[in-house]
CSV table of C-alpha atoms in Angstrom, one decimal:
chain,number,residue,atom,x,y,z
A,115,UNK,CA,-34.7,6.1,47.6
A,116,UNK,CA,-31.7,4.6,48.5
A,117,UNK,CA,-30.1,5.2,51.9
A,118,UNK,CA,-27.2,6.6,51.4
A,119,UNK,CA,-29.1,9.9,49.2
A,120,UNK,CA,-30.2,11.0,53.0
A,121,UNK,CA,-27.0,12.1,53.6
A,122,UNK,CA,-25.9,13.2,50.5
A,123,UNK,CA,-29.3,15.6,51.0
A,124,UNK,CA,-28.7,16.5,54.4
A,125,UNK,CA,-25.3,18.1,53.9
A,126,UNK,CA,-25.9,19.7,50.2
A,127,UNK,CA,-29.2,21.5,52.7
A,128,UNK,CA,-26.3,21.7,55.2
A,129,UNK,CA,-24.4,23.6,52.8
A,130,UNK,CA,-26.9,26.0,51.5
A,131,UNK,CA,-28.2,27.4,55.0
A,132,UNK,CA,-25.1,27.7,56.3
A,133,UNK,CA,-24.4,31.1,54.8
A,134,UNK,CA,-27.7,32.5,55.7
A,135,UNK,CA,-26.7,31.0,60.0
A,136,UNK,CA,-23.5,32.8,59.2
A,137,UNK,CA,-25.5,36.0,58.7
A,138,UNK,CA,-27.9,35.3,61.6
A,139,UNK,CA,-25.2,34.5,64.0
A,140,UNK,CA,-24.0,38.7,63.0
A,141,UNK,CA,-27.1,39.7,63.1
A,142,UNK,CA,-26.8,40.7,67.1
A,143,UNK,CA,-23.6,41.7,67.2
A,144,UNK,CA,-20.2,41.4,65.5
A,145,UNK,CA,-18.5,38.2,65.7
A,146,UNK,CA,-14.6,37.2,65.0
A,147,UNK,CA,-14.2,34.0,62.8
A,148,UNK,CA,-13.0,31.3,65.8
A,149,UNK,CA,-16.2,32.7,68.0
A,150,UNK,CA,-18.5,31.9,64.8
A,151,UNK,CA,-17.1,28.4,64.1
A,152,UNK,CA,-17.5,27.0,67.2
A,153,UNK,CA,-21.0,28.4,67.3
A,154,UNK,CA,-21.9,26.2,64.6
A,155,UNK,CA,-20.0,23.4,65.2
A,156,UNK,CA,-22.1,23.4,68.9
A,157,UNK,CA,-25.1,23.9,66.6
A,158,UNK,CA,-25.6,20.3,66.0
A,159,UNK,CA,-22.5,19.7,63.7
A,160,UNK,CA,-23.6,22.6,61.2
A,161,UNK,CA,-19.9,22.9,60.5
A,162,UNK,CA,-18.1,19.4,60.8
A,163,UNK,CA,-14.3,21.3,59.9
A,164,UNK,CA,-14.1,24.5,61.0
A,165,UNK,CA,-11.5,25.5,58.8
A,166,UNK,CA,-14.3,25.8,55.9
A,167,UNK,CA,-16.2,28.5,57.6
A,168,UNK,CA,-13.1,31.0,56.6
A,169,UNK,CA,-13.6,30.4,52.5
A,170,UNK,CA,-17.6,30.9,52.6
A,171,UNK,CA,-17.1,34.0,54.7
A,172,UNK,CA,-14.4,35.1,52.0
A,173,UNK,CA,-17.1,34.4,49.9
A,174,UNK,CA,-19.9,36.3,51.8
A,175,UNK,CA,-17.4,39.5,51.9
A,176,UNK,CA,-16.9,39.4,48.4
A,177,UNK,CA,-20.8,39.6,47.4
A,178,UNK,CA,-20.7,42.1,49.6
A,179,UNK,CA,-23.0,40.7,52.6
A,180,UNK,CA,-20.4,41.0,55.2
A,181,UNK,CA,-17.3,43.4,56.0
A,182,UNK,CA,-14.9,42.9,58.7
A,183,UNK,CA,-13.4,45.4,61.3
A,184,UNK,CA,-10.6,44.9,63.7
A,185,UNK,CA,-10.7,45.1,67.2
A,186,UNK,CA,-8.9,45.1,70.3
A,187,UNK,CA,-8.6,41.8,72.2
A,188,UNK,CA,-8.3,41.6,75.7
A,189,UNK,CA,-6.0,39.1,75.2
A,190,UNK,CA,-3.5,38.5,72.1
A,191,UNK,CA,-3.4,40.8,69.1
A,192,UNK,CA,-6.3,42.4,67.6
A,193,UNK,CA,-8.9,40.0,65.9
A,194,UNK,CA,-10.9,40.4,62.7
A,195,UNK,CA,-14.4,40.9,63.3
A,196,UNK,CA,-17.2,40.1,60.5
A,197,UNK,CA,-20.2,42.7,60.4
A,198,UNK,CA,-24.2,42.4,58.6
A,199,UNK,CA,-23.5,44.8,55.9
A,200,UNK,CA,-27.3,46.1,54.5
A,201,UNK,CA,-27.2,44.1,51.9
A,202,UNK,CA,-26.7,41.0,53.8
A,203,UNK,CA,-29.2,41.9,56.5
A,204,UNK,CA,-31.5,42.1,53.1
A,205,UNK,CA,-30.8,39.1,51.9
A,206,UNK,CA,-31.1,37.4,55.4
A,207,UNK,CA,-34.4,38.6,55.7
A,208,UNK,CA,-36.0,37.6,52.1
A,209,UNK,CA,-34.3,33.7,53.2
A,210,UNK,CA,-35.8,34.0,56.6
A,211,UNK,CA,-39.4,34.6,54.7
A,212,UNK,CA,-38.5,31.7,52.0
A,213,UNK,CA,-37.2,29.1,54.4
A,214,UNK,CA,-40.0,29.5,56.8
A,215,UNK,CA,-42.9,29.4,53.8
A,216,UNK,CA,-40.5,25.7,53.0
A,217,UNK,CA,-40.1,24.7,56.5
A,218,UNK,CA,-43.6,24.8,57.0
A,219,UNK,CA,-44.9,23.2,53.5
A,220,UNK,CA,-42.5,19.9,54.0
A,221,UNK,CA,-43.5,19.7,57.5
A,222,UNK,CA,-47.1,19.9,56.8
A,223,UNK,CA,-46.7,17.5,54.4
A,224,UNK,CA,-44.7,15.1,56.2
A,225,UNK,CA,-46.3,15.8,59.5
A,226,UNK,CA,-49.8,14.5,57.5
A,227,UNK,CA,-48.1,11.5,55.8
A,228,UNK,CA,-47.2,10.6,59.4
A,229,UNK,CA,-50.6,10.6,60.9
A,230,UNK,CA,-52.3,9.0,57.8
B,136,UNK,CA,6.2,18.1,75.6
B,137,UNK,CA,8.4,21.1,74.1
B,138,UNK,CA,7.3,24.2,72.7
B,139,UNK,CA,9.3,23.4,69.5
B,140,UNK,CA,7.5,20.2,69.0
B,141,UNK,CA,4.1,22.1,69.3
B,142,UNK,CA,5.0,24.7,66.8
B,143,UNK,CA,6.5,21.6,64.2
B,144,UNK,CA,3.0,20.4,64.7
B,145,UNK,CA,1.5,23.8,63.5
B,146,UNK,CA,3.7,24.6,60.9
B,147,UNK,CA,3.7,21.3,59.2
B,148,UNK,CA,-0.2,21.6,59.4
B,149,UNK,CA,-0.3,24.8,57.7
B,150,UNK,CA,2.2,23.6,54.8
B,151,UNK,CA,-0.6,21.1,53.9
B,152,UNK,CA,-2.6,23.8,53.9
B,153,UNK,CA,-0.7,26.3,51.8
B,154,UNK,CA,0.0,23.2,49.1
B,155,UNK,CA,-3.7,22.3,49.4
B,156,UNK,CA,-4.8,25.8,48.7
B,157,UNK,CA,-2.1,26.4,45.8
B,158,UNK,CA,-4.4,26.5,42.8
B,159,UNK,CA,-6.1,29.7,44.6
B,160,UNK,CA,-4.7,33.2,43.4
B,161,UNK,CA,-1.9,34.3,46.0
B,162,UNK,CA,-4.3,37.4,47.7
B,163,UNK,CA,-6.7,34.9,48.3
B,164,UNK,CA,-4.6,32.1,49.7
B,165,UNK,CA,-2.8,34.4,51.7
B,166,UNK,CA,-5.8,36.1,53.2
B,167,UNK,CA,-7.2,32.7,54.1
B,168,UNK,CA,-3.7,31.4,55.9
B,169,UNK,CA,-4.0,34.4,57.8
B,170,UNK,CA,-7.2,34.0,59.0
B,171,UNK,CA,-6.6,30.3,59.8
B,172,UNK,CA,-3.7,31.1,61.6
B,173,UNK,CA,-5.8,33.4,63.3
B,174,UNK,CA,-7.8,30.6,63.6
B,175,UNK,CA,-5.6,28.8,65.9
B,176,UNK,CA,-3.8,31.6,67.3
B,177,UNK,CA,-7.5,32.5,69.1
B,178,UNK,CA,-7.5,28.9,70.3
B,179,UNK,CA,-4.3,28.2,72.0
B,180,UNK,CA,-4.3,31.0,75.1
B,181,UNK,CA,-7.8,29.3,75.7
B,182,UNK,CA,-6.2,25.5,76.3
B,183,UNK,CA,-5.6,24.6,79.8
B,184,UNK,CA,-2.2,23.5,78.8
B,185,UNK,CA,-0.5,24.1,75.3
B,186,UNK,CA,0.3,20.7,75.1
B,187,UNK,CA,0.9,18.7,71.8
B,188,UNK,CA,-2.3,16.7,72.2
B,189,UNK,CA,-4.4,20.0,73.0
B,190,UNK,CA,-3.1,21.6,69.7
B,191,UNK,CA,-3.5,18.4,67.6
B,192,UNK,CA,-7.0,18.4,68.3
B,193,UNK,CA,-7.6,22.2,67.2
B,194,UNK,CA,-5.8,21.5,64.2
B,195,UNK,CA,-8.2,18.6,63.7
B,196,UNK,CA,-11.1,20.4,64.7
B,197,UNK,CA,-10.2,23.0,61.9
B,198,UNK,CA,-9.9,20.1,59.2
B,199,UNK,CA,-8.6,18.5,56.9
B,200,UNK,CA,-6.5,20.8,54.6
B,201,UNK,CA,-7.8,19.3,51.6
B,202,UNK,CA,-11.2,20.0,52.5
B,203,UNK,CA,-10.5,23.6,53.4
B,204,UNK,CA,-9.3,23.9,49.6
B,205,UNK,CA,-12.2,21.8,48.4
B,206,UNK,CA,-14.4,24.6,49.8
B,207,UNK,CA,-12.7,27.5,48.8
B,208,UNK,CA,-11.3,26.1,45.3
B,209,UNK,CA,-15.5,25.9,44.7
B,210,UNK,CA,-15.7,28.9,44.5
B,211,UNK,CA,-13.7,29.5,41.9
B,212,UNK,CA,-16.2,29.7,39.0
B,213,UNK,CA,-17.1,32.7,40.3
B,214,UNK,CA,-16.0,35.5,39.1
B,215,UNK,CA,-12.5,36.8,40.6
B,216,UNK,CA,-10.5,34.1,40.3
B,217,UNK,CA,-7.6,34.0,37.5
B,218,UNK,CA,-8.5,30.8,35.7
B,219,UNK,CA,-12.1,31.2,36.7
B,220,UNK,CA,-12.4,34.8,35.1
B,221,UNK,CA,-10.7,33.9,31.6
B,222,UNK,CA,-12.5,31.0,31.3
B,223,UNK,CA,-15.6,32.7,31.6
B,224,UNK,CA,-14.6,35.1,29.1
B,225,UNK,CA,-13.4,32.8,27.0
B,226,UNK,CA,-16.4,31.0,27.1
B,227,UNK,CA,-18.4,34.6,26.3
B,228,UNK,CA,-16.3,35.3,23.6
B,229,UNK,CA,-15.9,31.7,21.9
B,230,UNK,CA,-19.2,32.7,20.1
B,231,UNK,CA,-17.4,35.9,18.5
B,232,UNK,CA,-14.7,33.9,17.8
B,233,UNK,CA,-16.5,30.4,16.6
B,234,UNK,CA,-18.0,32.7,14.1
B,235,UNK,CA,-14.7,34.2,12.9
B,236,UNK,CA,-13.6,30.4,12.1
B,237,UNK,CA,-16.4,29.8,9.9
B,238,UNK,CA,-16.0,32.5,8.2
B,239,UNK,CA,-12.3,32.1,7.5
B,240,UNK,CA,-13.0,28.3,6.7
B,241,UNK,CA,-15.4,29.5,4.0
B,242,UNK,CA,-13.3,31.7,2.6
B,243,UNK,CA,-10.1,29.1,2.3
B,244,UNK,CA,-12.9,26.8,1.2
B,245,UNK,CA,-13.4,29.4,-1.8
B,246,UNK,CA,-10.0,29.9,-2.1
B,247,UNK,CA,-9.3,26.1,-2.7
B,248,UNK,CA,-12.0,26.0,-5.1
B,249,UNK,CA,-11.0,28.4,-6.9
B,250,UNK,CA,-7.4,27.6,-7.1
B,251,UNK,CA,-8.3,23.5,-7.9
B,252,UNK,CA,-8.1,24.2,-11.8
B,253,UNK,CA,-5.1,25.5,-11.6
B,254,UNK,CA,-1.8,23.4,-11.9
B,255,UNK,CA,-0.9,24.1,-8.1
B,256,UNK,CA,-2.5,22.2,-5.6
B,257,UNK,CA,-3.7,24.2,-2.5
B,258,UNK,CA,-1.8,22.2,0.9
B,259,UNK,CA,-2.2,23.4,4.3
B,260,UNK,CA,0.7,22.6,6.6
B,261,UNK,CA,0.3,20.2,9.0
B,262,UNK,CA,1.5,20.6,12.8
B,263,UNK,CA,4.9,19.8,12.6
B,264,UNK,CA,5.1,19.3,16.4
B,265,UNK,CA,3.1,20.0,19.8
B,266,UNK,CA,4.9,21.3,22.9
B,267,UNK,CA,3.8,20.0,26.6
B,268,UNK,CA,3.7,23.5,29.0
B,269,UNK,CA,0.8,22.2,30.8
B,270,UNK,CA,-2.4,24.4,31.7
B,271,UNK,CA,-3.6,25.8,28.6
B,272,UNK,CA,-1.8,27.9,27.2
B,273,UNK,CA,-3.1,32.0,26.9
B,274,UNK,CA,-0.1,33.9,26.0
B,275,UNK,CA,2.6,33.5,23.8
B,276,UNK,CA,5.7,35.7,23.1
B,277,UNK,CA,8.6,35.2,20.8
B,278,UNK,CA,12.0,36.7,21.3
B,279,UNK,CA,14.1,36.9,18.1
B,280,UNK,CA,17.6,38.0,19.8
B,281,UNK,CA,17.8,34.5,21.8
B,282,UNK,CA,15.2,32.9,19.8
B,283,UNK,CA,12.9,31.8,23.2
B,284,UNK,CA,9.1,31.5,22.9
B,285,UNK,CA,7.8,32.7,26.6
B,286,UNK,CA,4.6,30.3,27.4
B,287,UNK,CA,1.9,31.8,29.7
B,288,UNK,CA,-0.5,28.9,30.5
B,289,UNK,CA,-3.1,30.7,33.0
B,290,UNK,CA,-2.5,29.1,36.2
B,291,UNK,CA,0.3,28.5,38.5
B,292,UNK,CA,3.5,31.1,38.7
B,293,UNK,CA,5.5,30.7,35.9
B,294,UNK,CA,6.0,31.1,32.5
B,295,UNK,CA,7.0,28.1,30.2
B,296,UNK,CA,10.2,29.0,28.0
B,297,UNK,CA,10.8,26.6,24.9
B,298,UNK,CA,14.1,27.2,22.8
B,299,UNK,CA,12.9,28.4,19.0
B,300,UNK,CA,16.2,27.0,17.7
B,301,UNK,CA,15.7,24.0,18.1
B,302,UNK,CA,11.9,23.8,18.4
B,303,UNK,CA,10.9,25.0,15.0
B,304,UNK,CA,9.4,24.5,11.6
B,305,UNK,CA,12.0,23.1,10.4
B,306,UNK,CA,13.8,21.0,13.0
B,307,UNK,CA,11.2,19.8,16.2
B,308,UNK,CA,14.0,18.0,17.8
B,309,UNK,CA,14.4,19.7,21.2
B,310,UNK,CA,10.6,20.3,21.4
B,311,UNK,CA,10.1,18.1,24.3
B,312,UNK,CA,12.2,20.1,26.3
B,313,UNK,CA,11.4,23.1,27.9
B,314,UNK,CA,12.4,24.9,30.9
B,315,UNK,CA,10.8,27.9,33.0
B,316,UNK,CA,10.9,31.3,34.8
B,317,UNK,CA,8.8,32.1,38.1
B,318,UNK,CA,7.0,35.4,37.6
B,319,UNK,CA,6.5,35.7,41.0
B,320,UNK,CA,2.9,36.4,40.7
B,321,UNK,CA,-0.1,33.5,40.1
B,322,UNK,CA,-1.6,32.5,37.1
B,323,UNK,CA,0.4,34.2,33.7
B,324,UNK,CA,-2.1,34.8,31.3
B,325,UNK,CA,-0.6,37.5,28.6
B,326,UNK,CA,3.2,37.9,27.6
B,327,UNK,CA,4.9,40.3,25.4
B,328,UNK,CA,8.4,41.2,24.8
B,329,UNK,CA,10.7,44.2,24.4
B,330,UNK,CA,13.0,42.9,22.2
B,331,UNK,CA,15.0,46.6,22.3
B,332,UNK,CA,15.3,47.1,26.0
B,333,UNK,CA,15.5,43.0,26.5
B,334,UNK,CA,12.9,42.9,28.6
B,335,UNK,CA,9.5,40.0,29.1
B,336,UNK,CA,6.8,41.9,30.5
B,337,UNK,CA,3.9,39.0,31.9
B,338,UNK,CA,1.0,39.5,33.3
B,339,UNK,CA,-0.3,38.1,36.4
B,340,UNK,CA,-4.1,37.6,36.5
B,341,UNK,CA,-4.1,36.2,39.9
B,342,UNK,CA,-2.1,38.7,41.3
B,343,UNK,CA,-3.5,41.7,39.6
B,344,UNK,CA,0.2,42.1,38.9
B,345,UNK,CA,3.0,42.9,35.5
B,346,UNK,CA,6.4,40.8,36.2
B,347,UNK,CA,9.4,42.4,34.5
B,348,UNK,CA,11.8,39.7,33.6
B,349,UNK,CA,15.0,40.0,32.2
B,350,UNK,CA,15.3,38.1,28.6
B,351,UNK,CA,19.3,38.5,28.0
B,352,UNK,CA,19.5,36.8,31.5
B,353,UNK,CA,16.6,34.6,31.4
B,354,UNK,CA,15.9,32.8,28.5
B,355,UNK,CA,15.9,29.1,26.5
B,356,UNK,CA,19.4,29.0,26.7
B,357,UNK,CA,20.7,30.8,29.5
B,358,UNK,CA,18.6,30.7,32.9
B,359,UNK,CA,21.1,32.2,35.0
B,360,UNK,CA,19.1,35.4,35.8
B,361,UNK,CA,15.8,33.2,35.8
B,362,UNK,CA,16.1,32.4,39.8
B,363,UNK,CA,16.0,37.0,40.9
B,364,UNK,CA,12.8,38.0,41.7
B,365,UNK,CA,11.0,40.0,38.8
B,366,UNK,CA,10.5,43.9,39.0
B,367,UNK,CA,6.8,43.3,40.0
B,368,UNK,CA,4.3,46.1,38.8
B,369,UNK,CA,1.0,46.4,40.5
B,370,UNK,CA,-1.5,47.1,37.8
B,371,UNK,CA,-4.8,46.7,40.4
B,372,UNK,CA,-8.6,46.4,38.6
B,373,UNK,CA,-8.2,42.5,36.9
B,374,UNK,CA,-5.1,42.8,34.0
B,375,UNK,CA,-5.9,40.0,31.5
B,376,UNK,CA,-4.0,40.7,28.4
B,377,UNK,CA,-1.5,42.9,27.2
B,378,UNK,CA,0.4,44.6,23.9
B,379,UNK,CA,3.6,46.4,23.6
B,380,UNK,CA,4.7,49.6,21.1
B,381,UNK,CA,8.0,48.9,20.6
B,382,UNK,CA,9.0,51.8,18.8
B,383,UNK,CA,8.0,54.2,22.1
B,384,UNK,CA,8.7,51.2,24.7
B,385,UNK,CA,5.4,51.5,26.2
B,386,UNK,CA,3.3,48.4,27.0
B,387,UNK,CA,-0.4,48.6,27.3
B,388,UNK,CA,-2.7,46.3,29.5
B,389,UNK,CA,-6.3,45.6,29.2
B,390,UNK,CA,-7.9,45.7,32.8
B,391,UNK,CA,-11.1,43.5,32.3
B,392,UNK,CA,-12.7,43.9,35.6
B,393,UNK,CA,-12.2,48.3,35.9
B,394,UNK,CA,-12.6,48.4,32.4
B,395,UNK,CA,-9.5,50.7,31.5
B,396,UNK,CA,-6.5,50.4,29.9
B,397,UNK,CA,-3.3,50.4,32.4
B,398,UNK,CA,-0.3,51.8,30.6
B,399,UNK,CA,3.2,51.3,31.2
B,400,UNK,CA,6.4,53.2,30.4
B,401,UNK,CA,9.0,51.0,29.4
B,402,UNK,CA,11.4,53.3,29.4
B,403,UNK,CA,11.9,53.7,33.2
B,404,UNK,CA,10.4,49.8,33.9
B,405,UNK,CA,12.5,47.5,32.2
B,406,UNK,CA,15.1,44.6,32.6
B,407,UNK,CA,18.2,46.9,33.2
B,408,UNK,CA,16.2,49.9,35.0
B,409,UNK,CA,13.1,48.8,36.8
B,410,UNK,CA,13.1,52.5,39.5
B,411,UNK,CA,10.1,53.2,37.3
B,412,UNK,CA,7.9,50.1,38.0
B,413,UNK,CA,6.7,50.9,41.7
B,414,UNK,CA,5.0,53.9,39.8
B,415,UNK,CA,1.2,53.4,39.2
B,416,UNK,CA,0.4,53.1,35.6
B,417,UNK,CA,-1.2,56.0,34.0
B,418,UNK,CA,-5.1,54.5,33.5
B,419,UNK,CA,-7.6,55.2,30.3
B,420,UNK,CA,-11.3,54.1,30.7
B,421,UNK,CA,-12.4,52.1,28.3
B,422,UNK,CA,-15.9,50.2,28.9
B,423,UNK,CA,-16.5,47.3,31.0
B,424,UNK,CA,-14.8,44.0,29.8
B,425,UNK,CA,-11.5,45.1,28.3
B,426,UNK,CA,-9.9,42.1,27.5
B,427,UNK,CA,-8.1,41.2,23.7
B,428,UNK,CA,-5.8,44.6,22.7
B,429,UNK,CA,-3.8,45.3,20.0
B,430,UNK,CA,-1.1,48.4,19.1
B,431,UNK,CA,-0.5,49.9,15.6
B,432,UNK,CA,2.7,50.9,16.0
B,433,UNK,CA,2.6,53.2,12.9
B,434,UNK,CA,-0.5,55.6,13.7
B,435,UNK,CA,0.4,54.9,18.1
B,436,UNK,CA,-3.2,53.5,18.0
B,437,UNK,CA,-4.5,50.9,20.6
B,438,UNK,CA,-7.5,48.7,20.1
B,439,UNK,CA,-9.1,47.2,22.9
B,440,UNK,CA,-12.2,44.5,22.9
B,441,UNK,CA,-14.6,45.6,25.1
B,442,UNK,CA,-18.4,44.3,25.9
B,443,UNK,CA,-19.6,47.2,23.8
B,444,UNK,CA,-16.8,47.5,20.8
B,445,UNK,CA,-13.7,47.9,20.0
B,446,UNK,CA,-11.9,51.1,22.1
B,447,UNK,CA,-9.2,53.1,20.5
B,448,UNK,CA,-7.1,55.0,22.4
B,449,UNK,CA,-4.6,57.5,21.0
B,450,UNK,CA,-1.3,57.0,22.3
B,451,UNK,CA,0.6,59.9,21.8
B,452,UNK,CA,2.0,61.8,23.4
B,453,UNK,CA,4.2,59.8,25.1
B,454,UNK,CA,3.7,58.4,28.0
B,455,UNK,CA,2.5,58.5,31.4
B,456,UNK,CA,1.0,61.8,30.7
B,457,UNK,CA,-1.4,60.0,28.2
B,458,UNK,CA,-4.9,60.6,29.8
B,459,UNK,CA,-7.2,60.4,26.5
B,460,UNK,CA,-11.0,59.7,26.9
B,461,UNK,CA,-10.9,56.6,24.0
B,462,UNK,CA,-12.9,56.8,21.4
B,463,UNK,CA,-15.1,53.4,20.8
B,464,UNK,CA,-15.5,52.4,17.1
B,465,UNK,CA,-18.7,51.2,15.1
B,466,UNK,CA,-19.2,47.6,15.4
């Protein structure tokens, strides 16, 4: 493997979690688009631009996974808020199961390689 | 540092963004300024001090413009955006339409065959010229009065014009140049023309939009009315392609993605009176996947492709009232 595949890897894996943080990160409570991009950015460097968070969640309102609401701000005009629609708590939920059952088979496997 | 320097800062940020993000269907691109502008807006009351350096490095944080578009212009394989949609049917639909070659080759190759005892050779014409619009061109619509062909090409704004007396089978001097109207909507795909009420009606796939232009104004030859803002008819539910009845002045437009047919009345929508165009257009459901569509003038029929068959819908009487259930024909 050459070096430079690593990070190629880590930010196409990067790429396909994302979404499903996205949907975690709503799952408490509604969130407006600057409060979720600086979650992630804090979240070791999930999101390196911000400014890309706002065409995947354009993307997750179209399939339908999110919808966003306005509401009052104490301070400024009213901000956009994304909500979980059911179908994207659904298809949180089946990645939750997935990415657990993967998380656990790498790290078993690397976890042994390790020790051997 | 000034306030005014700040907001230059900001503004000439977000023309790199709006360039960058230009391919993108306008409702898109415009939602996602807003929200980026948003963006920012959330983040300057927050700064200690709005300070030129402060906002440089929320601008920075945000991104490079070109990778905001890189993210967002992935997404256009999917399925609503302009280019993204037709290519997709077009791709569908090339094997409909791959078979339709063959069979016409077969039969010109029978024709030849037949024909090669006879004294007449068979010739077909070659192309006698090929004119640059750029994109690739999905629409094309010939005006006989001023002798213009309108060019849509699928992306961008605007539609291509090339002058057909100058640019034709016999004489493909002037082919190289052509010039071209703004239909103030993104990505042209269909264009017909009302050659009685001098009118180009184009339709926006982007923009889910019909342009009215004016074609005594606006045309290969004279472009004086080319720079007013087109009558702009919202035609909502994905507008592909579209045909016109010229003998009742009513144009017809195949909605791919609400699979119906939007339907127009020229009469009170055209170059010269356009009070009629803010009016919704009458709607007939077709089937999902309405896309190529075609008028016979004679019997006011309308065929329209669908995923399932051909529709026809019965267009008398006269529109807008039209509200027939079509009829879908044996494949």
């Amino acid at each position: 493997m050459v070096p430079g595949s690593t990070t190629k890897l880590m930010s196409q894996m990067r790429r396909g979690a994302i979404e499903f943080c996205v949907l975690a990160l709503l799952r408490e409570e509604d969130r407006y688009g600057f409060d979720l991009a600086r979650t992630l950015a804090a979240a070791d460097g999930l999101v390196t631009s911000e400014g890309t968070l706002y065409p995947l969640l354009a993307r997750l309102r179209q399939d339908g996974l999110v919808q966003t609401t306005w509401h009052e701000s104490s301070q400024g005009p009213p901000r956009r808020y994304y909500r979980l629609t059911k179908d994207g708590d659904a298809a949180l939920e089946a990645f939750i199961v997935q990415w657990h059952r993967f998380r656990d088979a790498v790290d078993g496997l690397l976890d042994g390689e390790e020790t051997s | 540092m000034s306030g005014s320097s700040v907001e230059a800062i900001v503004n000439d940020y977000f023309e790199r963004v709006e360039r960058a993000l230009a391919p993108l269907p306008r409702s898109r691109r415009d939602q996602l300024l807003d929200e980026l502008r948003e963006h920012v807006a959330t983040a300057r009351p927050d700064l200690a001090e709005d300070s030129e350096v402060s906002v440089r490095e929320v601008l920075e944080r945000l991104g490079d413009p070109e990778d905001i578009a890189a993210e967002a212009l992935g997404d256009d394989s999917r399925p609503q955006g302009g280019q993204g949609r037709l290519s997709r049917l077009l791709t569908r639909r090339m094997v409909i339409t791959s078979t339709v070659i063959v069979v016409v080759l077969a039969l010109a190759a029978t024709l030849v065959v037949a024909l090669s005892g006879s004294s007449t050779p068979v010739r077909a014409e070659a192309v006698a010229s090929t004119v640059n619009v750029g994109g690739f061109p999905t629409g094309i619509a010939v005006d006989t009065v001023t002798g213009t062909v309108y060019v849509a090409s699928g992306n961008g704004n605007e539609l291509s014009m090339v002058n057909g007396t100058t640019c034709n089978a016999s004489t493909t001097s002037a082919c190289s140049k052509t010039s071209s109207v703004s239909t103030g909507g993104q990505d042209p795909i269909g264009v017909v023309v009302d050659e009685q009420t001098r009118t180009v009606y184009a339709v926006n796939g982007g923009s889910n939009t019909v342009s009215v232009i004016n074609a005594s104004t606006c045309n290969a030859r004279d472009s004086t009315g080319c720079a007013k803002n087109p009558a702009i008819v919202d035609v909502p539910g994905g507008p592909e392609f579209l045909a016109l009845n010229a003998s009742t002045n009513t144009i017809y437009v195949a909605d791919t993605d609400s699979g119906a047919v939007s339907v127009i009345d020229g009469n009170i929508c055209n170059a010269e009176s356009t009070q009629g165009c803010a009016r919704a257009p009458a709607s007939v459901a077709v089937g999902a996947g309405a896309f190529p569509i075609g008028v016979d003038e004679k019997t006011n029929s309308i065929y329209v492709g669908t995923n399932s068959g051909v529709a026809v819908i019965n267009g008398r009487p006269a529109m807008p009232q039209t509200r027939v259930a079509a009829q879908m024909l044996q494949r």
